[in-house]
Each structure stands twice: as structure tokens, then as C-alpha cells.
Amino acid sequence: MRWFGLYGVFLLALSGCAGNQPVINPGSFIAQYGLTPPAPDAFIYCSDHDCLNKTSISLSGREWQGIISPLKGGAGTAAKEREALAVSVGNFERVVAKRAGTSADRARTGMRNSQQLDCIDESLNTTVFLMMISAEGLLDFHDLEGTAGRGGAFDWPHFSSTIRERKTDMTYAVDSWFRDSGQRADIIPLSQWKAGWNPPDFK
């Protein structure tokens, strides 16, 4: 993140833990960072912490169809749709990272550089992708919910996009921050994620 971005996160944490903040509406979240409503042929991809670096991307129809292929044809169940979504988020990141020069992005935040993404970048990019697939009606069992936070004054704040399952009303974090560029996202029940969930191999 930029230093003033970090300062803003700390103020958020101190004024009330990030984990206690309401979910941020997708449109409002991307607008805070100067992003406009996305479409596959015209959207912004964020990197360099706190979306300091913005890359304009235009995907071809063939590229877009390859990215969303796991979601085409209907998943059959909500659980299978989450599996397909996790793969599709990874597909999106892998294809777009080649254009944005961020294929070297490694799991978690790491040192700031133009190729690295922090959790704000990851949340913005995932939100952009979820907004696009939602607009195309590719989710049969879920709706895009928004951006959730966790952590606070004594725990480093972390953020993630979320989806809500229509039938159960259960919310899930869609988190691509824990993995290297292009790997499948982790989709975890939000209550579990807010409680401090990390992958088993997290160090």
C-alpha cells in the first residue's frame, strides 16, 4: 500500500476493528480507488500496493471465454460453482498478469514493487472480475456481496471480496491474496475467514 493508504488502514483499525466494519458495496469500493464500472474489453487492473499502479486492460473475446470456461454450462450445485469460481479467479489473474507485468506476484504482500499485489489490490481485482461475471449472469447460486475486512489495532488488517449463496444466505470470502499469481482463489465461509483463517501451509 501507499504510506497514506497504510495510515488510513490503521485509522480504520483504531476507530473500530476492520473485522467489525460493514461489508463495502462493490461499486463504492472500486470508486474509492478511481476505478470505473468494468467490462471485459475495458477495465483497470491494480498492483503495487493500494492500487498505486493502474493498468488499463482490454481482453479479447477468446481470452475472456477461456477465463470463464469453468463457469460455463452450469455447475449444478453451489459448492461446485464455488470450485469453478476459484479456478476462474486464478485464470483471470494469470491472463491479466501477463498484460500488467505482475506474473511474478507472490503469495501475500511481500516488499512493495510494481509487480507485487497486496490485499487491497487483490480485493479490487477480484471485485472487478466478480462484477463482470455477475453482469453476464454466470453465477447461478451466488451473488456478489462486497468487500469485507478483518483484523484491528493489534492484528494486521486484511480485506477480501465476498459472495453470498442465495439458498442458504451464507457469505463466503473470495481471497486470492494467499496464493502466487494465477493460482486458484481460496473461498472460505466468511465467519471462518473473519476468525483468522489462513491456509494450512501459511507461514
JSON list of C-alpha atoms in Angstrom, two decimals:
[
{"chain": "A", "resi": 1, "resn": "MET", "atom": "CA", "xyz": [0.00, 0.00, 0.00]},
{"chain": "A", "resi": 2, "resn": "ARG", "atom": "CA", "xyz": [1.00, 3.67, -0.27]},
{"chain": "A", "resi": 3, "resn": "TRP", "atom": "CA", "xyz": [2.04, 5.12, 3.08]},
{"chain": "A", "resi": 4, "resn": "PHE", "atom": "CA", "xyz": [-1.10, 7.26, 3.32]},
{"chain": "A", "resi": 5, "resn": "GLY", "atom": "CA", "xyz": [-3.07, 4.15, 2.41]},
{"chain": "A", "resi": 6, "resn": "LEU", "atom": "CA", "xyz": [-1.45, 2.28, 5.27]},
{"chain": "A", "resi": 7, "resn": "TYR", "atom": "CA", "xyz": [-2.16, 5.21, 7.57]},
{"chain": "A", "resi": 8, "resn": "GLY", "atom": "CA", "xyz": [-5.79, 5.12, 6.54]},
{"chain": "A", "resi": 9, "resn": "VAL", "atom": "CA", "xyz": [-5.99, 1.40, 7.30]},
{"chain": "A", "resi": 10, "resn": "PHE", "atom": "CA", "xyz": [-4.51, 1.95, 10.75]},
{"chain": "A", "resi": 11, "resn": "LEU", "atom": "CA", "xyz": [-7.04, 4.71, 11.43]},
{"chain": "A", "resi": 12, "resn": "LEU", "atom": "CA", "xyz": [-9.79, 2.30, 10.36]},
{"chain": "A", "resi": 13, "resn": "ALA", "atom": "CA", "xyz": [-8.42, -0.35, 12.70]},
{"chain": "A", "resi": 14, "resn": "LEU", "atom": "CA", "xyz": [-8.10, 2.03, 15.63]},
{"chain": "A", "resi": 15, "resn": "SER", "atom": "CA", "xyz": [-11.55, 3.57, 15.18]},
{"chain": "A", "resi": 16, "resn": "GLY", "atom": "CA", "xyz": [-13.17, 0.13, 15.14]},
{"chain": "A", "resi": 17, "resn": "CYS", "atom": "CA", "xyz": [-11.57, -3.16, 14.14]},
{"chain": "A", "resi": 18, "resn": "ALA", "atom": "CA", "xyz": [-11.56, -3.84, 10.41]},
{"chain": "A", "resi": 19, "resn": "GLY", "atom": "CA", "xyz": [-13.34, -7.09, 11.18]},
{"chain": "A", "resi": 20, "resn": "ASN", "atom": "CA", "xyz": [-16.26, -5.13, 12.63]},
{"chain": "A", "resi": 21, "resn": "GLN", "atom": "CA", "xyz": [-16.71, -2.87, 9.63]},
{"chain": "A", "resi": 22, "resn": "PRO", "atom": "CA", "xyz": [-19.75, -3.42, 7.39]},
{"chain": "A", "resi": 23, "resn": "VAL", "atom": "CA", "xyz": [-19.24, -5.05, 4.02]},
{"chain": "A", "resi": 24, "resn": "ILE", "atom": "CA", "xyz": [-18.42, -2.37, 1.43]},
{"chain": "A", "resi": 25, "resn": "ASN", "atom": "CA", "xyz": [-20.61, -2.22, -1.67]},
{"chain": "A", "resi": 26, "resn": "PRO", "atom": "CA", "xyz": [-18.64, -3.32, -4.79]},
{"chain": "A", "resi": 27, "resn": "GLY", "atom": "CA", "xyz": [-19.32, -0.17, -6.77]},
{"chain": "A", "resi": 28, "resn": "SER", "atom": "CA", "xyz": [-18.39, 2.05, -3.83]},
{"chain": "A", "resi": 29, "resn": "PHE", "atom": "CA", "xyz": [-15.23, 0.05, -3.15]},
{"chain": "A", "resi": 30, "resn": "ILE", "atom": "CA", "xyz": [-13.81, 0.35, -6.65]},
{"chain": "A", "resi": 31, "resn": "ALA", "atom": "CA", "xyz": [-14.87, 4.00, -6.90]},
{"chain": "A", "resi": 32, "resn": "GLN", "atom": "CA", "xyz": [-12.76, 4.81, -3.82]},
{"chain": "A", "resi": 33, "resn": "TYR", "atom": "CA", "xyz": [-9.72, 3.90, -5.90]},
{"chain": "A", "resi": 34, "resn": "GLY", "atom": "CA", "xyz": [-10.78, 5.69, -9.07]},
{"chain": "A", "resi": 35, "resn": "LEU", "atom": "CA", "xyz": [-11.96, 2.59, -10.93]},
{"chain": "A", "resi": 36, "resn": "THR", "atom": "CA", "xyz": [-14.99, 2.76, -13.22]},
{"chain": "A", "resi": 37, "resn": "PRO", "atom": "CA", "xyz": [-17.62, 0.03, -13.80]},
{"chain": "A", "resi": 38, "resn": "PRO", "atom": "CA", "xyz": [-15.73, -2.75, -15.62]},
{"chain": "A", "resi": 39, "resn": "ALA", "atom": "CA", "xyz": [-16.34, -4.72, -18.80]},
{"chain": "A", "resi": 40, "resn": "PRO", "atom": "CA", "xyz": [-14.10, -7.47, -20.25]},
{"chain": "A", "resi": 41, "resn": "ASP", "atom": "CA", "xyz": [-12.94, -5.14, -23.01]},
{"chain": "A", "resi": 42, "resn": "ALA", "atom": "CA", "xyz": [-12.28, -2.15, -20.71]},
{"chain": "A", "resi": 43, "resn": "PHE", "atom": "CA", "xyz": [-11.25, -2.39, -17.05]},
{"chain": "A", "resi": 44, "resn": "ILE", "atom": "CA", "xyz": [-8.45, -1.44, -14.66]},
{"chain": "A", "resi": 45, "resn": "TYR", "atom": "CA", "xyz": [-6.11, -3.95, -13.01]},
{"chain": "A", "resi": 46, "resn": "CYS", "atom": "CA", "xyz": [-4.44, -2.87, -9.76]},
{"chain": "A", "resi": 47, "resn": "SER", "atom": "CA", "xyz": [-0.94, -3.57, -8.43]},
{"chain": "A", "resi": 48, "resn": "ASP", "atom": "CA", "xyz": [1.95, -2.02, -6.46]},
{"chain": "A", "resi": 49, "resn": "HIS", "atom": "CA", "xyz": [0.02, -1.92, -3.14]},
{"chain": "A", "resi": 50, "resn": "ASP", "atom": "CA", "xyz": [-3.17, 0.08, -2.55]},
{"chain": "A", "resi": 51, "resn": "CYS", "atom": "CA", "xyz": [-3.73, 0.25, -6.35]},
{"chain": "A", "resi": 52, "resn": "LEU", "atom": "CA", "xyz": [-0.88, 2.70, -6.82]},
{"chain": "A", "resi": 53, "resn": "ASN", "atom": "CA", "xyz": [-0.31, 1.22, -10.30]},
{"chain": "A", "resi": 54, "resn": "LYS", "atom": "CA", "xyz": [-3.37, 1.04, -12.55]},
{"chain": "A", "resi": 55, "resn": "THR", "atom": "CA", "xyz": [-3.16, -0.86, -15.85]},
{"chain": "A", "resi": 56, "resn": "SER", "atom": "CA", "xyz": [-5.88, -0.48, -18.48]},
{"chain": "A", "resi": 57, "resn": "ILE", "atom": "CA", "xyz": [-6.79, -3.91, -19.86]},
{"chain": "A", "resi": 58, "resn": "SER", "atom": "CA", "xyz": [-8.89, -4.99, -22.84]},
{"chain": "A", "resi": 59, "resn": "LEU", "atom": "CA", "xyz": [-9.45, -8.72, -23.19]},
{"chain": "A", "resi": 60, "resn": "SER", "atom": "CA", "xyz": [-10.31, -10.34, -26.48]},
{"chain": "A", "resi": 61, "resn": "GLY", "atom": "CA", "xyz": [-13.45, -12.44, -26.68]},
{"chain": "A", "resi": 62, "resn": "ARG", "atom": "CA", "xyz": [-11.31, -15.57, -26.89]},
{"chain": "A", "resi": 63, "resn": "GLU", "atom": "CA", "xyz": [-9.33, -14.62, -23.78]},
{"chain": "A", "resi": 64, "resn": "TRP", "atom": "CA", "xyz": [-12.49, -13.89, -21.82]},
{"chain": "A", "resi": 65, "resn": "GLN", "atom": "CA", "xyz": [-14.14, -17.15, -22.82]},
{"chain": "A", "resi": 66, "resn": "GLY", "atom": "CA", "xyz": [-11.06, -19.07, -21.73]},
{"chain": "A", "resi": 67, "resn": "ILE", "atom": "CA", "xyz": [-11.07, -17.32, -18.35]},
{"chain": "A", "resi": 68, "resn": "ILE", "atom": "CA", "xyz": [-14.72, -18.06, -17.62]},
{"chain": "A", "resi": 69, "resn": "SER", "atom": "CA", "xyz": [-14.81, -21.55, -19.13]},
{"chain": "A", "resi": 70, "resn": "PRO", "atom": "CA", "xyz": [-15.09, -23.30, -15.72]},
{"chain": "A", "resi": 71, "resn": "LEU", "atom": "CA", "xyz": [-18.31, -21.35, -15.09]},
{"chain": "A", "resi": 72, "resn": "LYS", "atom": "CA", "xyz": [-19.93, -22.10, -18.44]},
{"chain": "A", "resi": 73, "resn": "GLY", "atom": "CA", "xyz": [-22.58, -24.77, -18.75]},
{"chain": "A", "resi": 74, "resn": "GLY", "atom": "CA", "xyz": [-23.82, -24.62, -15.16]},
{"chain": "A", "resi": 75, "resn": "ALA", "atom": "CA", "xyz": [-22.10, -26.04, -12.10]},
{"chain": "A", "resi": 76, "resn": "GLY", "atom": "CA", "xyz": [-25.11, -27.99, -10.80]},
{"chain": "A", "resi": 77, "resn": "THR", "atom": "CA", "xyz": [-24.61, -27.13, -7.12]},
{"chain": "A", "resi": 78, "resn": "ALA", "atom": "CA", "xyz": [-23.49, -24.12, -5.09]},
{"chain": "A", "resi": 79, "resn": "ALA", "atom": "CA", "xyz": [-20.40, -25.99, -3.87]},
{"chain": "A", "resi": 80, "resn": "LYS", "atom": "CA", "xyz": [-19.37, -26.86, -7.43]},
{"chain": "A", "resi": 81, "resn": "GLU", "atom": "CA", "xyz": [-19.96, -23.27, -8.50]},
{"chain": "A", "resi": 82, "resn": "ARG", "atom": "CA", "xyz": [-17.58, -22.06, -5.79]},
{"chain": "A", "resi": 83, "resn": "GLU", "atom": "CA", "xyz": [-14.98, -24.55, -7.05]},
{"chain": "A", "resi": 84, "resn": "ALA", "atom": "CA", "xyz": [-15.42, -23.29, -10.61]},
{"chain": "A", "resi": 85, "resn": "LEU", "atom": "CA", "xyz": [-15.24, -19.69, -9.41]},
{"chain": "A", "resi": 86, "resn": "ALA", "atom": "CA", "xyz": [-12.00, -20.32, -7.54]},
{"chain": "A", "resi": 87, "resn": "VAL", "atom": "CA", "xyz": [-10.41, -21.65, -10.73]},
{"chain": "A", "resi": 88, "resn": "SER", "atom": "CA", "xyz": [-11.83, -18.81, -12.83]},
{"chain": "A", "resi": 89, "resn": "VAL", "atom": "CA", "xyz": [-10.38, -16.17, -10.49]},
{"chain": "A", "resi": 90, "resn": "GLY", "atom": "CA", "xyz": [-6.98, -17.83, -10.97]},
{"chain": "A", "resi": 91, "resn": "ASN", "atom": "CA", "xyz": [-7.49, -17.90, -14.74]},
{"chain": "A", "resi": 92, "resn": "PHE", "atom": "CA", "xyz": [-8.33, -14.21, -14.72]},
{"chain": "A", "resi": 93, "resn": "GLU", "atom": "CA", "xyz": [-5.25, -13.31, -12.73]},
{"chain": "A", "resi": 94, "resn": "ARG", "atom": "CA", "xyz": [-2.96, -15.45, -14.87]},
{"chain": "A", "resi": 95, "resn": "VAL", "atom": "CA", "xyz": [-4.13, -13.95, -18.17]},
{"chain": "A", "resi": 96, "resn": "VAL", "atom": "CA", "xyz": [-4.30, -10.35, -16.99]},
{"chain": "A", "resi": 97, "resn": "ALA", "atom": "CA", "xyz": [-0.99, -10.51, -15.08]},
{"chain": "A", "resi": 98, "resn": "LYS", "atom": "CA", "xyz": [0.82, -11.11, -18.37]},
{"chain": "A", "resi": 99, "resn": "ARG", "atom": "CA", "xyz": [-0.57, -7.81, -19.67]},
{"chain": "A", "resi": 100, "resn": "ALA", "atom": "CA", "xyz": [0.00, -5.92, -16.43]},
{"chain": "A", "resi": 101, "resn": "GLY", "atom": "CA", "xyz": [3.53, -7.26, -15.84]},
{"chain": "A", "resi": 102, "resn": "THR", "atom": "CA", "xyz": [2.60, -8.83, -12.50]},
{"chain": "A", "resi": 103, "resn": "SER", "atom": "CA", "xyz": [3.14, -12.52, -13.25]},
{"chain": "A", "resi": 104, "resn": "ALA", "atom": "CA", "xyz": [5.93, -12.51, -10.65]},
{"chain": "A", "resi": 105, "resn": "ASP", "atom": "CA", "xyz": [3.48, -11.57, -7.88]},
{"chain": "A", "resi": 106, "resn": "ARG", "atom": "CA", "xyz": [3.99, -13.91, -4.94]},
{"chain": "A", "resi": 107, "resn": "ALA", "atom": "CA", "xyz": [1.62, -15.04, -2.21]},
{"chain": "A", "resi": 108, "resn": "ARG", "atom": "CA", "xyz": [0.84, -12.49, 0.48]},
{"chain": "A", "resi": 109, "resn": "THR", "atom": "CA", "xyz": [2.08, -8.92, 0.35]},
{"chain": "A", "resi": 110, "resn": "GLY", "atom": "CA", "xyz": [5.89, -9.00, 0.38]},
{"chain": "A", "resi": 111, "resn": "MET", "atom": "CA", "xyz": [8.03, -6.00, -0.44]},
{"chain": "A", "resi": 112, "resn": "ARG", "atom": "CA", "xyz": [6.41, -3.20, -2.37]},
{"chain": "A", "resi": 113, "resn": "ASN", "atom": "CA", "xyz": [7.18, -3.15, -6.09]},
{"chain": "A", "resi": 114, "resn": "SER", "atom": "CA", "xyz": [5.20, -2.70, -9.29]},
{"chain": "A", "resi": 115, "resn": "GLN", "atom": "CA", "xyz": [4.83, -6.48, -9.76]},
{"chain": "A", "resi": 116, "resn": "GLN", "atom": "CA", "xyz": [3.52, -7.23, -6.27]},
{"chain": "A", "resi": 117, "resn": "LEU", "atom": "CA", "xyz": [-0.10, -7.10, -5.12]},
{"chain": "A", "resi": 118, "resn": "ASP", "atom": "CA", "xyz": [-1.28, -6.51, -1.56]},
{"chain": "A", "resi": 119, "resn": "CYS", "atom": "CA", "xyz": [-4.72, -7.46, -0.23]},
{"chain": "A", "resi": 120, "resn": "ILE", "atom": "CA", "xyz": [-6.26, -4.19, -1.44]},
{"chain": "A", "resi": 121, "resn": "ASP", "atom": "CA", "xyz": [-5.04, -4.85, -4.99]},
{"chain": "A", "resi": 122, "resn": "GLU", "atom": "CA", "xyz": [-6.25, -8.45, -4.81]},
{"chain": "A", "resi": 123, "resn": "SER", "atom": "CA", "xyz": [-9.66, -7.42, -3.45]},
{"chain": "A", "resi": 124, "resn": "LEU", "atom": "CA", "xyz": [-10.11, -4.75, -6.11]},
{"chain": "A", "resi": 125, "resn": "ASN", "atom": "CA", "xyz": [-9.12, -7.09, -8.94]},
{"chain": "A", "resi": 126, "resn": "THR", "atom": "CA", "xyz": [-11.33, -9.89, -7.69]},
{"chain": "A", "resi": 127, "resn": "THR", "atom": "CA", "xyz": [-14.23, -7.47, -7.22]},
{"chain": "A", "resi": 128, "resn": "VAL", "atom": "CA", "xyz": [-13.78, -6.24, -10.79]},
{"chain": "A", "resi": 129, "resn": "PHE", "atom": "CA", "xyz": [-13.87, -9.84, -12.05]},
{"chain": "A", "resi": 130, "resn": "LEU", "atom": "CA", "xyz": [-16.92, -10.70, -9.95]},
{"chain": "A", "resi": 131, "resn": "MET", "atom": "CA", "xyz": [-18.73, -7.60, -11.20]},
{"chain": "A", "resi": 132, "resn": "MET", "atom": "CA", "xyz": [-18.09, -8.66, -14.79]},
{"chain": "A", "resi": 133, "resn": "ILE", "atom": "CA", "xyz": [-19.25, -12.25, -14.39]},
{"chain": "A", "resi": 134, "resn": "SER", "atom": "CA", "xyz": [-22.27, -11.10, -12.38]},
{"chain": "A", "resi": 135, "resn": "ALA", "atom": "CA", "xyz": [-23.23, -8.74, -15.20]},
{"chain": "A", "resi": 136, "resn": "GLU", "atom": "CA", "xyz": [-23.11, -11.68, -17.61]},
{"chain": "A", "resi": 137, "resn": "GLY", "atom": "CA", "xyz": [-25.29, -13.85, -15.37]},
{"chain": "A", "resi": 138, "resn": "LEU", "atom": "CA", "xyz": [-22.62, -16.52, -14.92]},
{"chain": "A", "resi": 139, "resn": "LEU", "atom": "CA", "xyz": [-23.42, -17.20, -11.26]},
{"chain": "A", "resi": 140, "resn": "ASP", "atom": "CA", "xyz": [-26.46, -19.43, -10.73]},
{"chain": "A", "resi": 141, "resn": "PHE", "atom": "CA", "xyz": [-26.17, -19.92, -6.97]},
{"chain": "A", "resi": 142, "resn": "HIS", "atom": "CA", "xyz": [-24.39, -16.82, -5.65]},
{"chain": "A", "resi": 143, "resn": "ASP", "atom": "CA", "xyz": [-24.47, -13.03, -5.71]},
{"chain": "A", "resi": 144, "resn": "LEU", "atom": "CA", "xyz": [-21.59, -10.60, -5.31]},
{"chain": "A", "resi": 145, "resn": "GLU", "atom": "CA", "xyz": [-21.78, -9.26, -1.78]},
{"chain": "A", "resi": 146, "resn": "GLY", "atom": "CA", "xyz": [-18.93, -6.73, -1.41]},
{"chain": "A", "resi": 147, "resn": "THR", "atom": "CA", "xyz": [-15.60, -6.31, 0.38]},
{"chain": "A", "resi": 148, "resn": "ALA", "atom": "CA", "xyz": [-15.10, -7.49, 3.96]},
{"chain": "A", "resi": 149, "resn": "GLY", "atom": "CA", "xyz": [-12.32, -6.76, 6.43]},
{"chain": "A", "resi": 150, "resn": "ARG", "atom": "CA", "xyz": [-10.80, -8.44, 9.44]},
{"chain": "A", "resi": 151, "resn": "GLY", "atom": "CA", "xyz": [-8.15, -7.54, 11.99]},
{"chain": "A", "resi": 152, "resn": "GLY", "atom": "CA", "xyz": [-7.71, -4.39, 14.01]},
{"chain": "A", "resi": 153, "resn": "ALA", "atom": "CA", "xyz": [-5.40, -2.37, 16.24]},
{"chain": "A", "resi": 154, "resn": "PHE", "atom": "CA", "xyz": [-3.50, -5.45, 17.41]},
{"chain": "A", "resi": 155, "resn": "ASP", "atom": "CA", "xyz": [-3.87, -7.60, 14.30]},
{"chain": "A", "resi": 156, "resn": "TRP", "atom": "CA", "xyz": [-2.82, -6.57, 10.79]},
{"chain": "A", "resi": 157, "resn": "PRO", "atom": "CA", "xyz": [-5.97, -5.64, 8.80]},
{"chain": "A", "resi": 158, "resn": "HIS", "atom": "CA", "xyz": [-6.83, -7.84, 5.84]},
{"chain": "A", "resi": 159, "resn": "PHE", "atom": "CA", "xyz": [-9.53, -7.50, 3.17]},
{"chain": "A", "resi": 160, "resn": "SER", "atom": "CA", "xyz": [-11.31, -9.80, 0.72]},
{"chain": "A", "resi": 161, "resn": "SER", "atom": "CA", "xyz": [-14.14, -9.83, -1.80]},
{"chain": "A", "resi": 162, "resn": "THR", "atom": "CA", "xyz": [-17.21, -11.81, -0.78]},
{"chain": "A", "resi": 163, "resn": "ILE", "atom": "CA", "xyz": [-20.12, -13.66, -2.35]},
{"chain": "A", "resi": 164, "resn": "ARG", "atom": "CA", "xyz": [-23.43, -14.74, -0.81]},
{"chain": "A", "resi": 165, "resn": "GLU", "atom": "CA", "xyz": [-25.10, -18.09, -1.52]},
{"chain": "A", "resi": 166, "resn": "ARG", "atom": "CA", "xyz": [-28.73, -17.41, -2.43]},
{"chain": "A", "resi": 167, "resn": "LYS", "atom": "CA", "xyz": [-30.31, -20.52, -0.90]},
{"chain": "A", "resi": 168, "resn": "THR", "atom": "CA", "xyz": [-28.53, -20.54, 2.46]},
{"chain": "A", "resi": 169, "resn": "ASP", "atom": "CA", "xyz": [-27.78, -16.79, 2.74]},
{"chain": "A", "resi": 170, "resn": "MET", "atom": "CA", "xyz": [-24.24, -17.79, 3.75]},
{"chain": "A", "resi": 171, "resn": "THR", "atom": "CA", "xyz": [-21.44, -15.40, 2.83]},
{"chain": "A", "resi": 172, "resn": "TYR", "atom": "CA", "xyz": [-18.02, -16.55, 1.61]},
{"chain": "A", "resi": 173, "resn": "ALA", "atom": "CA", "xyz": [-14.71, -14.73, 1.28]},
{"chain": "A", "resi": 174, "resn": "VAL", "atom": "CA", "xyz": [-13.12, -15.00, -2.17]},
{"chain": "A", "resi": 175, "resn": "ASP", "atom": "CA", "xyz": [-9.46, -14.44, -1.30]},
{"chain": "A", "resi": 176, "resn": "SER", "atom": "CA", "xyz": [-6.61, -14.63, -3.84]},
{"chain": "A", "resi": 177, "resn": "TRP", "atom": "CA", "xyz": [-4.00, -12.97, -1.59]},
{"chain": "A", "resi": 178, "resn": "PHE", "atom": "CA", "xyz": [-2.67, -16.22, -0.08]},
{"chain": "A", "resi": 179, "resn": "ARG", "atom": "CA", "xyz": [-1.52, -17.64, -3.44]},
{"chain": "A", "resi": 180, "resn": "ASP", "atom": "CA", "xyz": [1.00, -16.81, -6.15]},
{"chain": "A", "resi": 181, "resn": "SER", "atom": "CA", "xyz": [-0.23, -15.10, -9.30]},
{"chain": "A", "resi": 182, "resn": "GLY", "atom": "CA", "xyz": [-2.59, -17.25, -11.35]},
{"chain": "A", "resi": 183, "resn": "GLN", "atom": "CA", "xyz": [-3.37, -19.86, -8.71]},
{"chain": "A", "resi": 184, "resn": "ARG", "atom": "CA", "xyz": [-6.94, -20.64, -7.71]},
{"chain": "A", "resi": 185, "resn": "ALA", "atom": "CA", "xyz": [-8.51, -18.43, -5.08]},
{"chain": "A", "resi": 186, "resn": "ASP", "atom": "CA", "xyz": [-9.46, -19.61, -1.60]},
{"chain": "A", "resi": 187, "resn": "ILE", "atom": "CA", "xyz": [-13.22, -19.48, -1.00]},
{"chain": "A", "resi": 188, "resn": "ILE", "atom": "CA", "xyz": [-13.98, -19.75, 2.72]},
{"chain": "A", "resi": 189, "resn": "PRO", "atom": "CA", "xyz": [-17.10, -19.16, 4.85]},
{"chain": "A", "resi": 190, "resn": "LEU", "atom": "CA", "xyz": [-16.82, -15.52, 5.89]},
{"chain": "A", "resi": 191, "resn": "SER", "atom": "CA", "xyz": [-17.28, -16.29, 9.59]},
{"chain": "A", "resi": 192, "resn": "GLN", "atom": "CA", "xyz": [-14.31, -18.67, 9.42]},
{"chain": "A", "resi": 193, "resn": "TRP", "atom": "CA", "xyz": [-12.26, -16.16, 7.43]},
{"chain": "A", "resi": 194, "resn": "LYS", "atom": "CA", "xyz": [-13.01, -13.36, 9.90]},
{"chain": "A", "resi": 195, "resn": "ALA", "atom": "CA", "xyz": [-11.93, -15.63, 12.76]},
{"chain": "A", "resi": 196, "resn": "GLY", "atom": "CA", "xyz": [-8.42, -15.55, 11.30]},
{"chain": "A", "resi": 197, "resn": "TRP", "atom": "CA", "xyz": [-8.43, -18.37, 8.75]},
{"chain": "A", "resi": 198, "resn": "ASN", "atom": "CA", "xyz": [-5.15, -18.99, 6.93]},
{"chain": "A", "resi": 199, "resn": "PRO", "atom": "CA", "xyz": [-4.31, -21.84, 4.53]},
{"chain": "A", "resi": 200, "resn": "PRO", "atom": "CA", "xyz": [-2.79, -24.90, 6.24]},
{"chain": "A", "resi": 201, "resn": "ASP", "atom": "CA", "xyz": [0.53, -24.17, 4.51]},
{"chain": "A", "resi": 202, "resn": "PHE", "atom": "CA", "xyz": [0.51, -20.47, 5.50]},
{"chain": "A", "resi": 203, "resn": "LYS", "atom": "CA", "xyz": [3.75, -19.31, 7.13]}
]
